[in-house]
Amino acid sequence: MISDSPKIGLFIPCYVDQFYPQVGVASLELLEKLGCKVSYPMGQTCCGQPLANSGYERDTAGATRHFIELFKDFDYVVAPSGSCVLHVKEHVPAIPGLENEQAKLHHKVFELTEFITDVLKVEKIEGKFPHRVGFHSSCHGQRGLRLSSSSELNQNPFNKAKKLLENLEGLEWVELSRTDECCGFGGTFSVTEEALSVRMGKDRLEDHAQHQTEILTGGDMSCIMHLQGIATRNKQPLKFLHIAEILNQAIS
Amino acid sequence: MSSREAILSAIRGIKLEPKPLPEIPEFGIQGEIEATFVQSILGNKGEVLSQAEFETWLTASNHPKLISRSTHFSDLSTISLPEDPHQLNDLDLAILDGQFGVAENGAIWLEDADLGLRVVPFIAEHLVIVLNKKNLVATMHQGYERIGSATSGFGVFIAGPSKTADIEQSLVVGAHGAKSLRVVLI
Amino acid sequence: MSHPENASEFLKDQAQAKWHDETLWFVRDKRDRISKTIPEWEDLRNLASQIKDNVLANLGPYLEQFEENAKKNGVQIHWAKDGEEHNRIVLDILKRHDCQAIVKSKSILTEECHLNPFLEKNGIDVVDTDLGERIVQLLHQPPSHIVLPAIHLKKGEISELFHEKLHTEKGNEDPAYLTQAARLHLREKFLGAKVALTGVNFGIAETGEFVVCTNEGNADMGVHLADVHVACMGIEKILPRRKDLGIFLRLLARSATGQPVTNYNSHFRSPAPGRELHIILVDNGRTAQLAREKFKNSLKCIRCGACMNTCPIYRRSGGFSYGSTVPGPIGSILSPGLDMKKHSTLPFASTLCGSCSDVCPVKINIHEQLYEWRQEITKAHGELGKGLSMWIAAGIFKSPLAYKISGSLMRKALKTLPDSLIYHPMNAWGKSRDLPEAPKESFQQWYQKNRS
């Protein structure tokens, strides 16, 4: 736990704000339960990731400047999304006049689970969640932020989300056939390559179904929105929760 | 300007940051060298025989056209090495000495002097390579140390019989080259 | 045709697409397993990457050293600026030897130069001798994968093809039987060719030798029977030292097919007595790529194909969907450098999942280069429609107020718009996916109400 109670800014991705407010609430409550002083600076906008990944990084200067100005005075910035965190760290244009703030901010932005394991140094979370949980590793979290080991590399296996979930009483962790294959969301890829995107999503869902996943969770609602969209359309009886929602429910 | 000059001057015109050439550390293997080598050859769909096993096999099999360049089995040849490699098209068996074998992958090094004609180990229907147990090394790194600055016009690492998996990823032994590889460890 | 169109076409045959995905996943899985038996695997990747960095930083001097040593060994060296010059050099050599038929082992470079159609137009009979390549050649198709050229075909199709062309039994689909038939068919070709052509996996500056790796032995069968061996080599294939091969041969086959090493790793230093050995050093866009700071690392590629096997897009859309000589992730960063307009959709045929970069034995940052190519392509070819809507979106992101309004409008729209509009065929999201249910308030609204 951090001793001198640093100021933590909650960075809520735009689609979470608009479509999944409960994930924002869960993230906020979870951090508070873990003893953090968290505030949510008003006036947050999209970080610009859809534009940058579509080849228009140069047009995200406005969004980037806005982000830096909103968050520069926080000690840490935490977001329930590996993908948006990767974007604001790696894929933003340099903002003239804010170079120092930008450089400092780079080291202060964390995805929620890595903030809990690496900054708060939480070794395990006590709580109860008696369900069979399948975890979807978002690629930007996994291979971008290295939140878990990747199956391609010869390294000791680790998974920051699993570390937080595995001690919850009653939780059964689902081992998948393909532990870290992409779900096919990929931002604008989901519409520009619609057929592939949906095929990839179906394949991921099949893997979860074959291993009797009851609740599919992950660190990125964008992947989950895509998977849930397919599952709902096909009336697959699968529940979807962000990892913040599971941890927040489990602790209470 | 010649194309050579055009290419080289195009490269010279590019500002390239210097990058050091790394030294290669000594990497070994975990297991015992001979056992690992045998496993590797088996994995590559070859066989490993002792001298006695080889002699039994040879007596029991029929190879009308046989060339042996092995110093251990020098009197087995039934034909002499032709001048024209095309005449080896119906060669049934070639027996060659390998210079050394690599445990991690079963690769065996042979040079011009071991082959007689370069086509021999490829065109023969079946191939036997004789290898002294003393000449086994752990990895390719030690292999290239052994080769050093040798100046043979041709050298080859052979690791198994010719194979392909180009039809539906089904492994088939005997694509174009030798249909079998027997390694005699002496 | 763009990649998305080709991909949805490929996916129409669902059973075939699933089979393709699973077959390549099997290869990737083999690669994963064997790489984990080498404790120093990640060190090897680092070393290979550093050696290639050094090669690219000193490419000119290494090429000159390679040329000098190869000439000392009795090898004839040619230089070709582009594919056309490369093809002409090959044809000249063939003419000089009055050669009408050649055998050829796998060389992606000659595919890139479109050598086969050029030679055929000039009356030369070209026979690809790698089994997979021969199969696609008989079908008048290009390879769909750089290591597994016929991976898109089922044995039934190959059986039919061989029945027609090689007179095998009708309906016999046994891979061993079909391979044996190809062996006999190609043996004749090997025996009849005066000139044999190969690619080059590695060229060694300090010795002037080069290395060709095959499993079938087809390169060796060709060149050791022919009078003349022509080796076609991209200028980036150089390695400084012979001992560097230790690193690269340990990585290549394990990455490519999950084998510990290729069966035949032939080191050509000088021609056999009375024979000729030629090396054609080809640029064809490589120096231009070297000059692109963000993309030059793509030249480190050793053509193992691991990025194709791991790519969730490649596995589900097939090699032909890319419409480029080198398909898959590595192709998508190489091809725009050759023709940006033609290949403009390729860098977008990715979710930027990063698996390609983690699997790459020489650690090319493939997915980061895909991202960078997207930035270049929108600058060069930004079509008005997309550019415009994105520009408007950029305006929205900049203004918190506008964002808030459009967000609540959207939530309202989701509740009030008829399903038929949301799930209109034009709506790519809604075609096979539901949209999330619209919550009654946004997180910002909740926070304002409950926490401020």
Tab-separated table of N, CA and C in Angstrom, chain C residues 147-217:
chain	number	residue	atom	x	y	z
C	147	VAL	N	6.766	-20.657	-46.946
C	147	VAL	CA	7.421	-21.911	-46.562
C	147	VAL	C	6.564	-23.116	-46.966
C	148	LEU	N	5.259	-22.952	-46.910
C	148	LEU	CA	4.322	-24.033	-47.224
C	148	LEU	C	3.469	-23.572	-48.414
C	149	PRO	N	4.045	-23.683	-49.636
C	149	PRO	CA	3.419	-23.019	-50.790
C	149	PRO	C	2.025	-23.526	-51.136
C	150	ALA	N	1.728	-24.788	-50.777
C	150	ALA	CA	0.438	-25.368	-51.169
C	150	ALA	C	-0.458	-25.611	-49.964
C	151	ILE	N	-0.236	-24.831	-48.922
C	151	ILE	CA	-0.972	-25.057	-47.670
C	151	ILE	C	-2.474	-24.798	-47.818
C	152	HIS	N	-2.855	-24.098	-48.877
C	152	HIS	CA	-4.273	-23.795	-49.076
C	152	HIS	C	-5.022	-24.937	-49.759
C	153	LEU	N	-4.275	-25.985	-50.180
C	153	LEU	CA	-4.915	-27.061	-50.953
C	153	LEU	C	-5.145	-28.303	-50.109
C	154	LYS	N	-6.261	-28.986	-50.405
C	154	LYS	CA	-6.542	-30.258	-49.745
C	154	LYS	C	-5.998	-31.378	-50.630
C	155	LYS	N	-5.738	-32.525	-49.982
C	155	LYS	CA	-5.109	-33.612	-50.744
C	155	LYS	C	-5.980	-34.092	-51.887
C	156	GLY	N	-7.296	-33.944	-51.750
C	156	GLY	CA	-8.204	-34.331	-52.833
C	156	GLY	C	-7.925	-33.526	-54.097
C	157	GLU	N	-7.694	-32.215	-53.925
C	157	GLU	CA	-7.407	-31.355	-55.076
C	157	GLU	C	-6.070	-31.738	-55.710
C	158	ILE	N	-5.096	-32.075	-54.850
C	158	ILE	CA	-3.772	-32.439	-55.362
C	158	ILE	C	-3.852	-33.787	-56.090
C	159	SER	N	-4.647	-34.689	-55.530
C	159	SER	CA	-4.835	-35.997	-56.161
C	159	SER	C	-5.425	-35.840	-57.564
C	160	GLU	N	-6.425	-34.977	-57.679
C	160	GLU	CA	-7.042	-34.750	-58.986
C	160	GLU	C	-6.047	-34.144	-59.975
C	161	LEU	N	-5.281	-33.165	-59.468
C	161	LEU	CA	-4.280	-32.502	-60.307
C	161	LEU	C	-3.249	-33.511	-60.813
C	162	PHE	N	-2.766	-34.361	-59.900
C	162	PHE	CA	-1.735	-35.328	-60.270
C	162	PHE	C	-2.309	-36.396	-61.214
C	163	HIS	N	-3.579	-36.714	-61.024
C	163	HIS	CA	-4.202	-37.671	-61.935
C	163	HIS	C	-4.183	-37.118	-63.357
C	164	GLU	N	-4.498	-35.831	-63.447
C	164	GLU	CA	-4.563	-35.200	-64.768
C	164	GLU	C	-3.172	-35.006	-65.367
C	165	LYS	N	-2.227	-34.523	-64.550
C	165	LYS	CA	-0.917	-34.129	-65.090
C	165	LYS	C	0.118	-35.244	-65.020
C	166	LEU	N	0.081	-36.047	-63.964
C	166	LEU	CA	1.134	-37.056	-63.788
C	166	LEU	C	0.567	-38.474	-63.939
C	167	HIS	N	-0.722	-38.562	-64.275
C	167	HIS	CA	-1.370	-39.853	-64.520
C	167	HIS	C	-1.315	-40.783	-63.323
C	168	THR	N	-1.516	-40.242	-62.156
C	168	THR	CA	-1.648	-41.099	-60.971
C	168	THR	C	-3.050	-41.688	-60.968
C	169	GLU	N	-3.242	-42.699	-60.114
C	169	GLU	CA	-4.560	-43.345	-60.021
C	169	GLU	C	-5.626	-42.327	-59.644
C	170	LYS	N	-6.760	-42.435	-60.261
C	170	LYS	CA	-7.854	-41.528	-59.903
C	170	LYS	C	-8.309	-41.833	-58.481
C	171	GLY	N	-8.466	-40.774	-57.703
C	171	GLY	CA	-9.007	-40.944	-56.355
C	171	GLY	C	-7.994	-41.361	-55.299
C	172	ASN	N	-6.749	-41.664	-55.701
C	172	ASN	CA	-5.750	-42.005	-54.682
C	172	ASN	C	-5.206	-40.717	-54.064
C	173	GLU	N	-5.566	-40.517	-52.799
C	173	GLU	CA	-5.212	-39.269	-52.127
C	173	GLU	C	-4.097	-39.454	-51.109
C	174	ASP	N	-3.487	-40.622	-51.088
C	174	ASP	CA	-2.462	-40.900	-50.092
C	174	ASP	C	-1.241	-39.997	-50.320
C	175	PRO	N	-0.898	-39.151	-49.351
C	175	PRO	CA	0.228	-38.237	-49.545
C	175	PRO	C	1.536	-38.952	-49.911
C	176	ALA	N	1.751	-40.145	-49.352
C	176	ALA	CA	2.985	-40.876	-49.664
C	176	ALA	C	2.989	-41.296	-51.134
C	177	TYR	N	1.836	-41.749	-51.600
C	177	TYR	CA	1.713	-42.166	-53.009
C	177	TYR	C	1.911	-40.975	-53.944
C	178	LEU	N	1.280	-39.859	-53.602
C	178	LEU	CA	1.380	-38.667	-54.452
C	178	LEU	C	2.805	-38.116	-54.458
C	179	THR	N	3.464	-38.168	-53.285
C	179	THR	CA	4.839	-37.676	-53.195
C	179	THR	C	5.771	-38.537	-54.040
C	180	GLN	N	5.559	-39.842	-53.994
C	180	GLN	CA	6.387	-40.746	-54.796
C	180	GLN	C	6.218	-40.455	-56.294
C	181	ALA	N	4.978	-40.173	-56.691
C	181	ALA	CA	4.736	-39.846	-58.096
C	181	ALA	C	5.484	-38.575	-58.485
C	182	ALA	N	5.473	-37.601	-57.595
C	182	ALA	CA	6.184	-36.346	-57.873
C	182	ALA	C	7.683	-36.588	-57.914
C	183	ARG	N	8.163	-37.487	-57.056
C	183	ARG	CA	9.589	-37.810	-57.033
C	183	ARG	C	10.036	-38.340	-58.398
C	184	LEU	N	9.266	-39.259	-58.924
C	184	LEU	CA	9.637	-39.842	-60.216
C	184	LEU	C	9.563	-38.798	-61.332
C	185	HIS	N	8.493	-38.015	-61.300
C	185	HIS	CA	8.290	-36.971	-62.308
C	185	HIS	C	9.429	-35.954	-62.268
C	186	LEU	N	9.812	-35.549	-61.076
C	186	LEU	CA	10.834	-34.500	-60.973
C	186	LEU	C	12.249	-35.045	-61.147
C	187	ARG	N	12.436	-36.326	-60.863
C	187	ARG	CA	13.762	-36.922	-61.049
C	187	ARG	C	14.192	-36.754	-62.506
C	188	GLU	N	13.246	-36.984	-63.401
C	188	GLU	CA	13.531	-36.802	-64.832
C	188	GLU	C	13.951	-35.375	-65.134
C	189	LYS	N	13.251	-34.446	-64.509
C	189	LYS	CA	13.561	-33.031	-64.750
C	189	LYS	C	14.959	-32.692	-64.240
C	190	PHE	N	15.297	-33.222	-63.056
C	190	PHE	CA	16.639	-32.981	-62.507
C	190	PHE	C	17.711	-33.487	-63.461
C	191	LEU	N	17.453	-34.691	-63.987
C	191	LEU	CA	18.472	-35.318	-64.845
C	191	LEU	C	18.623	-34.570	-66.165
C	192	GLY	N	17.570	-33.838	-66.571
C	192	GLY	CA	17.589	-33.206	-67.883
C	192	GLY	C	18.027	-31.753	-67.893
C	193	ALA	N	18.205	-31.147	-66.703
C	193	ALA	CA	18.458	-29.698	-66.677
C	193	ALA	C	19.939	-29.366	-66.695
C	194	LYS	N	20.295	-28.465	-67.594
C	194	LYS	CA	21.695	-28.025	-67.659
C	194	LYS	C	21.984	-26.930	-66.648
C	195	VAL	N	20.932	-26.149	-66.350
C	195	VAL	CA	21.092	-25.031	-65.424
C	195	VAL	C	20.087	-25.205	-64.286
C	196	ALA	N	20.568	-25.010	-63.074
C	196	ALA	CA	19.684	-25.076	-61.909
C	196	ALA	C	19.734	-23.758	-61.167
C	197	LEU	N	18.572	-23.336	-60.749
C	197	LEU	CA	18.464	-22.057	-60.072
C	197	LEU	C	18.034	-22.277	-58.625
C	198	THR	N	18.650	-21.550	-57.699
C	198	THR	CA	18.226	-21.620	-56.288
C	198	THR	C	18.112	-20.223	-55.713
C	199	GLY	N	17.471	-20.126	-54.582
C	199	GLY	CA	17.522	-18.908	-53.789
C	199	GLY	C	18.742	-18.972	-52.889
C	200	VAL	N	18.809	-18.053	-51.954
C	200	VAL	CA	19.905	-18.024	-50.980
C	200	VAL	C	19.297	-17.702	-49.623
C	201	ASN	N	19.597	-18.538	-48.622
C	201	ASN	CA	19.126	-18.202	-47.283
C	201	ASN	C	20.073	-17.232	-46.582
C	202	PHE	N	21.386	-17.494	-46.731
C	202	PHE	CA	22.371	-16.637	-46.083
C	202	PHE	C	23.611	-16.536	-46.968
C	203	GLY	N	24.179	-15.334	-47.064
C	203	GLY	CA	25.461	-15.150	-47.745
C	203	GLY	C	26.467	-14.658	-46.717
C	204	ILE	N	27.654	-15.230	-46.717
C	204	ILE	CA	28.623	-14.927	-45.651
C	204	ILE	C	29.717	-14.003	-46.185
C	205	ALA	N	29.791	-12.806	-45.634
C	205	ALA	CA	30.746	-11.817	-46.143
C	205	ALA	C	32.181	-12.295	-45.998
C	206	GLU	N	32.548	-12.871	-44.847
C	206	GLU	CA	33.962	-13.184	-44.598
C	206	GLU	C	34.487	-14.344	-45.445
C	207	THR	N	33.571	-15.159	-46.006
C	207	THR	CA	34.040	-16.307	-46.793
C	207	THR	C	33.583	-16.258	-48.251
C	208	GLY	N	32.574	-15.468	-48.532
C	208	GLY	CA	32.012	-15.440	-49.889
C	208	GLY	C	31.141	-16.641	-50.198
C	209	GLU	N	30.842	-17.453	-49.188
C	209	GLU	CA	29.989	-18.626	-49.435
C	209	GLU	C	28.526	-18.256	-49.183
C	210	PHE	N	27.624	-19.133	-49.625
C	210	PHE	CA	26.213	-18.922	-49.299
C	210	PHE	C	25.579	-20.251	-48.939
C	211	VAL	N	24.458	-20.155	-48.217
C	211	VAL	CA	23.815	-21.344	-47.669
C	211	VAL	C	22.385	-21.441	-48.193
C	212	VAL	N	22.012	-22.659	-48.600
C	212	VAL	CA	20.655	-22.930	-49.049
C	212	VAL	C	20.087	-24.062	-48.191
C	213	CYS	N	18.911	-23.851	-47.627
C	213	CYS	CA	18.313	-24.837	-46.731
C	213	CYS	C	17.053	-25.430	-47.358
C	214	THR	N	16.976	-26.764	-47.419
C	214	THR	CA	15.730	-27.410	-47.848
C	214	THR	C	15.514	-28.676	-47.027
C	215	ASN	N	14.299	-29.157	-47.019
C	215	ASN	CA	13.990	-30.436	-46.390
C	215	ASN	C	13.958	-31.562	-47.398
C	216	GLU	N	13.596	-31.211	-48.635
C	216	GLU	CA	13.396	-32.245	-49.640
C	216	GLU	C	14.695	-32.652	-50.322
C	217	GLY	N	15.674	-31.731	-50.315
C	217	GLY	CA	16.918	-31.992	-51.031
C	217	GLY	C	16.823	-31.574	-52.486
